[in-house]
Short mmCIF file of C-alpha atoms in Angstrom, two decimals:
data_model
loop_
_atom_site.label_atom_id
_atom_site.label_comp_id
_atom_site.label_asym_id
_atom_site.label_seq_id
_atom_site.Cartn_x
_atom_site.Cartn_y
_atom_site.Cartn_z
CA UNK M 108 15.58 19.65 -2.76
CA UNK M 109 13.70 21.65 -5.32
CA UNK M 110 10.19 22.80 -6.16
CA UNK M 111 9.07 21.31 -9.48
CA UNK M 112 5.98 21.35 -11.67
CA UNK M 113 4.67 17.79 -12.09
CA UNK M 114 2.36 17.05 -15.00
CA UNK M 115 -0.96 15.34 -14.47
CA UNK M 116 -1.17 11.56 -14.32
CA UNK M 117 -3.47 8.64 -13.68
CA UNK M 118 -2.35 6.15 -11.05
CA UNK M 119 -3.94 2.71 -10.73
CA UNK M 120 -3.46 0.21 -7.97
CA UNK M 121 -4.70 -1.12 -4.67
CA UNK M 122 -6.36 1.45 -2.42
CA UNK M 123 -5.70 1.24 1.32
CA UNK M 124 -7.76 3.20 3.84
CA UNK M 125 -6.64 2.64 7.42
CA UNK M 126 -5.75 4.43 10.65
CA UNK M 127 -2.06 5.36 10.96
CA UNK M 128 -1.14 2.37 13.16
CA UNK M 129 -2.69 -0.14 10.69
CA UNK M 130 -0.95 1.26 7.59
CA UNK M 131 2.20 -0.74 8.48
CA UNK M 132 0.19 -3.97 8.09
CA UNK M 133 -2.17 -3.01 5.27
CA UNK M 134 0.23 -1.33 2.82
CA UNK M 135 2.58 -4.35 2.55
CA UNK M 136 -0.46 -6.55 1.80
CA UNK M 137 -1.44 -4.14 -0.98
CA UNK M 138 2.10 -4.27 -2.40
CA UNK M 139 1.89 -8.07 -2.51
CA UNK M 140 -1.27 -7.81 -4.60
CA UNK M 141 0.32 -5.29 -6.97
CA UNK M 142 3.61 -7.17 -7.37
CA UNK M 143 1.80 -10.45 -8.08
CA UNK M 144 0.47 -8.70 -11.19
CA UNK M 145 3.78 -7.09 -12.22
CA UNK M 146 4.08 -8.97 -15.56
CA UNK M 147 0.58 -7.84 -16.55
CA UNK M 148 1.28 -4.25 -15.52
CA UNK M 149 4.50 -3.81 -17.52
CA UNK M 150 2.60 -3.06 -20.72
CA UNK M 151 0.37 -0.49 -18.96
CA UNK M 152 2.73 1.37 -16.68
CA UNK M 153 4.85 4.43 -17.21
CA UNK M 154 7.83 4.43 -14.86
CA UNK M 155 8.44 2.56 -11.62
CA UNK M 156 5.93 1.31 -9.09
CA UNK M 157 4.73 4.00 -6.71
CA UNK M 158 3.02 4.76 -3.42
CA UNK M 159 0.68 7.75 -3.27
CA UNK M 160 -0.40 9.29 0.03
CA UNK M 161 -3.74 10.86 -0.85
CA UNK M 162 -4.44 12.34 2.58
CA UNK M 163 -6.73 11.85 5.53
CA UNK M 164 -10.35 10.84 4.93
CA UNK M 165 -12.74 10.23 7.86
CA UNK M 166 -9.79 9.92 10.30
CA UNK M 167 -8.12 7.24 8.15
CA UNK M 168 -5.16 7.60 5.82
CA UNK M 169 -5.74 6.91 2.16
CA UNK M 170 -2.85 5.28 0.26
CA UNK M 171 -2.77 4.02 -3.32
CA UNK M 172 0.02 1.62 -4.24
CA UNK M 173 0.45 0.77 -7.89
CA UNK M 174 1.60 2.29 -11.14
CA UNK M 175 1.34 5.43 -13.23
CA UNK M 176 -0.64 4.40 -16.29
CA UNK M 177 0.52 5.14 -19.82
CA UNK M 178 -1.72 7.55 -21.70
CA UNK M 179 -4.83 5.69 -22.89
CA UNK M 180 -4.11 2.49 -20.92
CA UNK M 181 -7.13 0.77 -19.38
CA UNK M 182 -7.39 0.45 -15.62
CA UNK M 183 -6.50 -3.16 -14.73
CA UNK M 184 -9.37 -5.30 -13.45
CA UNK M 185 -9.74 -4.99 -9.69
CA UNK M 186 -7.64 -1.84 -9.40
CA UNK M 187 -8.74 1.65 -8.41
CA UNK M 188 -7.53 4.63 -10.42
CA UNK M 189 -7.18 8.28 -9.47
CA UNK M 190 -6.32 11.25 -11.61
CA UNK M 191 -3.69 13.51 -10.11
CA UNK M 192 -3.71 16.95 -11.76
CA UNK M 193 -0.59 18.95 -12.64
CA UNK M 194 0.77 20.77 -9.62
CA UNK M 195 3.84 22.10 -7.84
CA UNK M 196 5.64 19.69 -5.55
CA UNK M 197 8.80 19.58 -3.49
CA UNK M 198 11.13 16.91 -4.90
CA UNK M 199 13.93 15.00 -3.20
CA UNK M 200 15.92 11.93 -4.27
CA UNK M 201 16.10 9.34 -1.47
CA UNK M 202 19.17 7.12 -1.75
CA UNK M 203 19.32 4.04 0.45
CA UNK M 204 16.95 1.41 1.76
CA UNK M 205 13.19 1.93 1.72
CA UNK M 206 13.21 1.83 5.53
CA UNK M 207 14.69 5.35 5.50
CA UNK M 208 12.01 6.94 3.33
CA UNK M 209 10.03 8.28 6.30
CA UNK M 210 13.17 10.09 7.48
CA UNK M 211 13.67 11.57 4.00
CA UNK M 212 10.09 12.86 3.98
CA UNK M 213 10.73 14.29 7.45
CA UNK M 214 13.80 16.11 6.08
CA UNK M 215 11.67 17.48 3.24
CA UNK M 216 9.11 18.91 5.67
CA UNK M 217 11.92 20.41 7.81
CA UNK M 218 13.52 21.98 4.70
CA UNK M 219 10.14 23.39 3.66
CA UNK M 220 9.60 25.00 7.09
CA UNK M 221 13.07 26.61 6.97
CA UNK M 222 12.42 27.98 3.48
CA UNK M 223 8.85 29.18 4.02
CA UNK M 224 7.31 26.53 1.76
CA UNK M 225 3.97 25.16 3.00
CA UNK M 226 3.46 21.44 2.35
CA UNK M 227 0.25 19.43 2.61
CA UNK M 228 -0.40 15.72 3.19
CA UNK M 229 -0.27 14.66 -0.48
CA UNK M 230 2.90 12.68 -1.30
CA UNK M 231 4.27 10.60 -4.19
CA UNK M 232 7.00 7.98 -3.81
CA UNK M 233 8.34 6.52 -7.08
CA UNK M 234 10.85 3.69 -7.13
CA UNK M 235 9.49 0.43 -5.75
CA UNK M 236 10.57 -2.83 -7.40
CA UNK M 237 8.94 -6.27 -7.10
CA UNK M 238 12.32 -7.65 -6.00
CA UNK M 239 12.44 -5.17 -3.10
CA UNK M 240 16.07 -4.32 -3.83
CA UNK M 241 15.57 -0.73 -4.98
CA UNK M 242 18.24 1.75 -3.88
CA UNK M 243 16.65 5.07 -4.94
CA UNK M 244 13.23 6.68 -4.70
CA UNK M 245 11.96 9.96 -6.08
CA UNK M 246 9.93 11.60 -3.33
CA UNK M 247 7.48 14.44 -3.93
CA UNK M 248 5.32 16.35 -1.46
CA UNK M 249 2.44 18.62 -2.48
CA UNK M 250 2.61 22.35 -1.86
CA UNK M 251 -0.32 24.16 -0.27
CA UNK M 252 -2.90 24.95 -1.36
CA UNK M 253 -3.30 21.34 -2.46
CA UNK M 254 -4.62 20.54 -5.90
CA UNK M 255 -7.36 17.97 -5.38
CA UNK M 256 -6.99 14.52 -6.92
CA UNK M 257 -10.16 12.79 -8.09
CA UNK M 258 -11.32 9.28 -8.66
CA UNK M 259 -10.86 8.19 -12.22
CA UNK M 260 -12.60 4.82 -12.15
CA UNK M 261 -12.21 1.24 -11.05
CA UNK M 262 -11.14 -1.54 -13.35
#
């Protein structure tokens, strides 16, 4: 695990706002919508598909599943985009099935506590594939104080 400086980016995709217990139903539905448009997104995206945990808003979690847009790419119709500013994050490479990602994030938070690094709720998870057979994910968790993301626009 290491603390890294991540450059700013714009992420576009399907926005999910739901209580914790409903995320397990709503996020997979959002992934279906994104992956159905995978051929269209290839020309617009920079890197793999990703899941962004934006935090807690009005007692519901806010997740954005989609893609990092190439510089100057238009937001796809029907997608929401957010700008994520440059910031310091804790990075960890998760190797194995996606089902273990929550445990890897848990290990990141435990490592941060042991090393006196304060982490917030903001998280990035790069590595999803439409086929679902990915074997690695790059996980990043935002250091406190958090650098606020902002809405870019909707397509």
